[in-house]
mmCIF file of C-alpha atoms in Angstrom:
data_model
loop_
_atom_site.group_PDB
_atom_site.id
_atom_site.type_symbol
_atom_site.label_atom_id
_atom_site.label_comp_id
_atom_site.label_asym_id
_atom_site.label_seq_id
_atom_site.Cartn_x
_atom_site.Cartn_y
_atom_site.Cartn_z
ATOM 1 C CA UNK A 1 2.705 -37.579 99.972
ATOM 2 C CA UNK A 2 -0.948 -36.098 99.516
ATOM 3 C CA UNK A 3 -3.869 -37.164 96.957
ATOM 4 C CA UNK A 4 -4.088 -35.837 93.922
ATOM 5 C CA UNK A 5 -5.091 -32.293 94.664
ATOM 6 C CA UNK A 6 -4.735 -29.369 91.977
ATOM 7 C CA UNK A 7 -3.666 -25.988 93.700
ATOM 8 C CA UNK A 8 -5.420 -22.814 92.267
ATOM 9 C CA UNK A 9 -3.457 -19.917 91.411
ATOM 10 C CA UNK A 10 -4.490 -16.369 90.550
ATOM 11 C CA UNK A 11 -1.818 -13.677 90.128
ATOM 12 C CA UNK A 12 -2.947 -10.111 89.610
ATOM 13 C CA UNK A 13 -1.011 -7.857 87.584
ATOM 14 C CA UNK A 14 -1.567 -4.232 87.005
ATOM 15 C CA UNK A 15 0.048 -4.024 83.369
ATOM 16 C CA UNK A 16 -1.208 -6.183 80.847
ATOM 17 C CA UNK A 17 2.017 -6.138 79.462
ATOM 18 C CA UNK A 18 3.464 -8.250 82.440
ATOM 19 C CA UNK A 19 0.376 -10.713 82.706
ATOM 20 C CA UNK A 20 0.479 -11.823 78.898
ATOM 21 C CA UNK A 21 4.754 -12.011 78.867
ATOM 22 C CA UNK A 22 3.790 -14.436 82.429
ATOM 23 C CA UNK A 23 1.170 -16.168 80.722
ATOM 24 C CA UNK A 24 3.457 -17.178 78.156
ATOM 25 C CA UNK A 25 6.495 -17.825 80.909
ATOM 26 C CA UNK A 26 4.443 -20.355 82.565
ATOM 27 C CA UNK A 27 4.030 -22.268 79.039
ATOM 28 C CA UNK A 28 7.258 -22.310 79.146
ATOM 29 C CA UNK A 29 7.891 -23.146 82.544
ATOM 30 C CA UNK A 30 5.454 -26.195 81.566
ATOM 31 C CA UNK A 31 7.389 -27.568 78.743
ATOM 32 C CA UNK A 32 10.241 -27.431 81.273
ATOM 33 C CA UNK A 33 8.494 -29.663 83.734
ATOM 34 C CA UNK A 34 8.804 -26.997 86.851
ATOM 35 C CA UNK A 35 4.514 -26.304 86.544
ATOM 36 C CA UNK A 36 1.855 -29.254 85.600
ATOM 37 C CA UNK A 37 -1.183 -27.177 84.490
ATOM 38 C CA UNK A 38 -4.430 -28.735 84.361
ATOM 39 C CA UNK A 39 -5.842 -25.373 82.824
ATOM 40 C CA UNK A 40 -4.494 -22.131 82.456
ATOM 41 C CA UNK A 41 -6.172 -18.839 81.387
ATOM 42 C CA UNK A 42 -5.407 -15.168 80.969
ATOM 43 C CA UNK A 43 -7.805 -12.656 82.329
ATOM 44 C CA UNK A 44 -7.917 -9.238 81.021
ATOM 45 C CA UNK A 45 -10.225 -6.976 82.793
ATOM 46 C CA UNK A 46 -10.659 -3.544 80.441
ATOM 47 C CA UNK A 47 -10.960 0.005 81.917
ATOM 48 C CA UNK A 48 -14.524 -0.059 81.336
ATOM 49 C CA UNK A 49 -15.250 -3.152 83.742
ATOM 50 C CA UNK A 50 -15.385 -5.753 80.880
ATOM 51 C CA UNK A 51 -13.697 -9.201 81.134
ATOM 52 C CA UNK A 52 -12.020 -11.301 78.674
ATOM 53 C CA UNK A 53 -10.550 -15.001 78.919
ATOM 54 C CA UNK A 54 -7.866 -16.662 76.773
ATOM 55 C CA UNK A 55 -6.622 -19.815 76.660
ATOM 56 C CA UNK A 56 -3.749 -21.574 75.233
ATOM 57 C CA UNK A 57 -4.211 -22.510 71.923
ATOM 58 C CA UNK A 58 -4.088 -26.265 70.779
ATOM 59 C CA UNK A 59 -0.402 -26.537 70.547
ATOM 60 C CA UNK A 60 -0.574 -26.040 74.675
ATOM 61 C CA UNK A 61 0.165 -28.942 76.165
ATOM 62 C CA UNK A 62 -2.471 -27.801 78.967
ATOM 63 C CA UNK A 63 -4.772 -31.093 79.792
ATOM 64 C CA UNK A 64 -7.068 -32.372 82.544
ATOM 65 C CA UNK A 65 -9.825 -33.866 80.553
ATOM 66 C CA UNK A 66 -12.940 -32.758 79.436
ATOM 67 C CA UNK A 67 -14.726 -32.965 83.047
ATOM 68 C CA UNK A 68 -11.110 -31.303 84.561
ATOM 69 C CA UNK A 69 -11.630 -28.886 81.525
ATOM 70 C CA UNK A 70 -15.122 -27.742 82.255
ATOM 71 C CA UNK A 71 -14.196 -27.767 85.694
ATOM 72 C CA UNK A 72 -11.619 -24.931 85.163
ATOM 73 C CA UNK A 73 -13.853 -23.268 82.876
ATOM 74 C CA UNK A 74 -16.489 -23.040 85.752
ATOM 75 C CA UNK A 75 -13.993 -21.774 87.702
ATOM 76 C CA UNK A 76 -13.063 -18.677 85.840
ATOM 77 C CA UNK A 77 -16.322 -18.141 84.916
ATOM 78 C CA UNK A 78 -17.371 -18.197 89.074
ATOM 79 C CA UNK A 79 -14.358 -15.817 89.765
ATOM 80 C CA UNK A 80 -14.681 -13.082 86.898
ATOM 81 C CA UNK A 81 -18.180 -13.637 86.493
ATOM 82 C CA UNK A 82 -18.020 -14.640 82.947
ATOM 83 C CA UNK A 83 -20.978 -16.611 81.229
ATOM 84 C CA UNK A 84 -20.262 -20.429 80.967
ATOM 85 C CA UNK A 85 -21.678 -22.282 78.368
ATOM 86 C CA UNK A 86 -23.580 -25.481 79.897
ATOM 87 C CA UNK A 87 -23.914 -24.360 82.972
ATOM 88 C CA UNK A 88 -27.010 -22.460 82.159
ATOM 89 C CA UNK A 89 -29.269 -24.697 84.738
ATOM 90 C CA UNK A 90 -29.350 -22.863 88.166
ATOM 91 C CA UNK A 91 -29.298 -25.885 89.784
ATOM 92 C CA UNK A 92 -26.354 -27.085 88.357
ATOM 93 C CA UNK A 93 -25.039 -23.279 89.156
ATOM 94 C CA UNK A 94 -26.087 -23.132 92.842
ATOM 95 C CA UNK A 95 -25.355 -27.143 93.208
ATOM 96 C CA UNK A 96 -21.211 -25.762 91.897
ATOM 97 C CA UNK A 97 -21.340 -22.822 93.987
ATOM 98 C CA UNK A 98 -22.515 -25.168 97.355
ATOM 99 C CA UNK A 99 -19.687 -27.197 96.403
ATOM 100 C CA UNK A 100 -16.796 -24.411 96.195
ATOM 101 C CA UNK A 101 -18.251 -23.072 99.630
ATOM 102 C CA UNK A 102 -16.754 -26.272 101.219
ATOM 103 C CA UNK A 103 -13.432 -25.696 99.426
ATOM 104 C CA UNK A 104 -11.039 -22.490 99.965
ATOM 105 C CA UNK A 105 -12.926 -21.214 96.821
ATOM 106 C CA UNK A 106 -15.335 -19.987 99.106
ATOM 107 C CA UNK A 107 -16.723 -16.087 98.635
ATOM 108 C CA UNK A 108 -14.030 -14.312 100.595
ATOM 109 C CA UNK A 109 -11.495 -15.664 97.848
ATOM 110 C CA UNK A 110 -14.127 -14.579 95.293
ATOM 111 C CA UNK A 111 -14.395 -11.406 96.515
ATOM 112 C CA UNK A 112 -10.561 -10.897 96.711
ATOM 113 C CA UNK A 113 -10.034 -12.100 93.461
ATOM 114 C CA UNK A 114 -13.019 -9.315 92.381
ATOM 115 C CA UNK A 115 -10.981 -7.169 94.116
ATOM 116 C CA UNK A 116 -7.684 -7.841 92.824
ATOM 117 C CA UNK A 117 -8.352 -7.932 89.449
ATOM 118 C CA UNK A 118 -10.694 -5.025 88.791
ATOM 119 C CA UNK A 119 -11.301 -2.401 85.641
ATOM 120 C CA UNK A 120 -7.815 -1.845 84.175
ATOM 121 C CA UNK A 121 -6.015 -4.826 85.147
ATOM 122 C CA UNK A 122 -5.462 -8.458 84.424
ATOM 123 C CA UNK A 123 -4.490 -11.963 86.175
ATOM 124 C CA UNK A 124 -3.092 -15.327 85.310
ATOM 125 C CA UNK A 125 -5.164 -18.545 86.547
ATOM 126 C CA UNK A 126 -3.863 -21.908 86.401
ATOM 127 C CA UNK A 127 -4.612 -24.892 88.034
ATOM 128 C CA UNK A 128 -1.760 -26.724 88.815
ATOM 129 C CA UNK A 129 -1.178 -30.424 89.782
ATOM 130 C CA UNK A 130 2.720 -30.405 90.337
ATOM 131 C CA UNK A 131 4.401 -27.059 90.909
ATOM 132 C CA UNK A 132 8.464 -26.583 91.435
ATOM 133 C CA UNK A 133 7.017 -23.324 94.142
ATOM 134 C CA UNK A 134 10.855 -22.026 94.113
ATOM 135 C CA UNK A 135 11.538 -22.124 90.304
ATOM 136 C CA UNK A 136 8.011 -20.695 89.491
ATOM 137 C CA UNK A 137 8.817 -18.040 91.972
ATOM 138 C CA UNK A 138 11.920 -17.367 90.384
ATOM 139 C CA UNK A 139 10.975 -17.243 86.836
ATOM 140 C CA UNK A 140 7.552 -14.804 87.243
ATOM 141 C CA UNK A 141 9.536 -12.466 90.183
ATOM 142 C CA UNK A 142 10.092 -10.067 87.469
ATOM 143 C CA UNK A 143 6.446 -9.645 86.251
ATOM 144 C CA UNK A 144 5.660 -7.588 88.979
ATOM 145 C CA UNK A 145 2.770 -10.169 89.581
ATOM 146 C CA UNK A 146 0.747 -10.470 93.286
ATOM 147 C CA UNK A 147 -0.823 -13.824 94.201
ATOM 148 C CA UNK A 148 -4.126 -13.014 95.315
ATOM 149 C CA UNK A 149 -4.992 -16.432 96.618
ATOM 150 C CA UNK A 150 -3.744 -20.514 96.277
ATOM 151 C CA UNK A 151 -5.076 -23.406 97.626
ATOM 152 C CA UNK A 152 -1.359 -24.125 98.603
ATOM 153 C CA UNK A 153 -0.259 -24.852 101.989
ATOM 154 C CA UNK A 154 0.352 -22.309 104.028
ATOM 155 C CA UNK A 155 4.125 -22.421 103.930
ATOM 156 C CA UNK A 156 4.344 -22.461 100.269
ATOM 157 C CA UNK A 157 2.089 -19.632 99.852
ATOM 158 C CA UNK A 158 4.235 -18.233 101.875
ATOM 159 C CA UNK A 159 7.361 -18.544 99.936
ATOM 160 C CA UNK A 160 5.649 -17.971 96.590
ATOM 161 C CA UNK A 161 4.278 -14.439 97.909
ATOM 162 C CA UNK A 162 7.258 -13.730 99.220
ATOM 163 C CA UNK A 163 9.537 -14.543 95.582
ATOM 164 C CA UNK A 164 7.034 -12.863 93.842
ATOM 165 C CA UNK A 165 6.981 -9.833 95.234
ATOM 166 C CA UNK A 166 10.940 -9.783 96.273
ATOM 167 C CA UNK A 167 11.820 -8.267 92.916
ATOM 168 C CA UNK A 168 10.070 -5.251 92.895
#
């Protein structure tokens, strides 16, 4: 059994068709038990280069906390680049960024992500502290999503690629 670890998930997704209908399967697949989410966000990336972030609304059950919260928030705001409210002190910036550089959030998975999720296209992020990996896999295969990167083991990243992509 390992500590209490959250695993962060990005899936890319070309259509923004498929990343809102698996945003709002992995609600679902929350209420069901098979994903704990400690935050969850849909990215949508327009063709012009500009990002936009939405989260569940307060009837998600999606909860870590304010500190877990602002956490997440810092998160998608490192990876998409997208202005974070309180964290307007660069030494509070660079003292995050030092941190994630010790972590697999480090800027190769930053620059993937970039990558991944460019003009045009748009990604789910959650940050999951339980995860069923083959029923999430099963339930998003036909979203035509790509997992750019998970803190995961290796194994399970793995298997997750691997159902995700197998219905294509």
């Amino acid at each position: 059994m390992r500590g209490f670890m959250a695993d962060l998930i990005v899936i890319a997704f070309d259509s923004e068709a498929d990343a809102e209908a698996a945003y709002n399967e992995i609600q679902v697949l929350q209420n069901d038990l098979v994903v704990e989410l400690a935050g969850l966000a849909l990215v949508k990336v327009d063709d012009e280069g500009k990002t936009k972030v939405e989260y569940p609304g307060v009837v998600g059950k999606v909860g870590a906390g304010a500190a877990g919260g602002a956490l997440f928030g810092a998160l998608i705001g490192i990876l998409f680049l997208v202005p974070i409210a309180g964290l307007v002190f660069g030494g509070l910036f660079g003292a995050l960024f030092a941190g994630l550089d010790k972590t697999n959030l480090d800027a190769e998975f930053r620059d993937r992500v970039k990558s991944a999720v460019s003009a045009g296209k748009s990604a789910v992020v959650l940050y999951a502290t339980k995860i069923t990996t083959d029923k999430f896999a099963s339930a998003l295969a036909g979203y035509n999503g790509t997992v750019v990167q998970t803190s995961l083991s290796e194994k399970d990243e793995r298997e997750l690629i691997h159902d995700l992509s197998g219905a294509r």
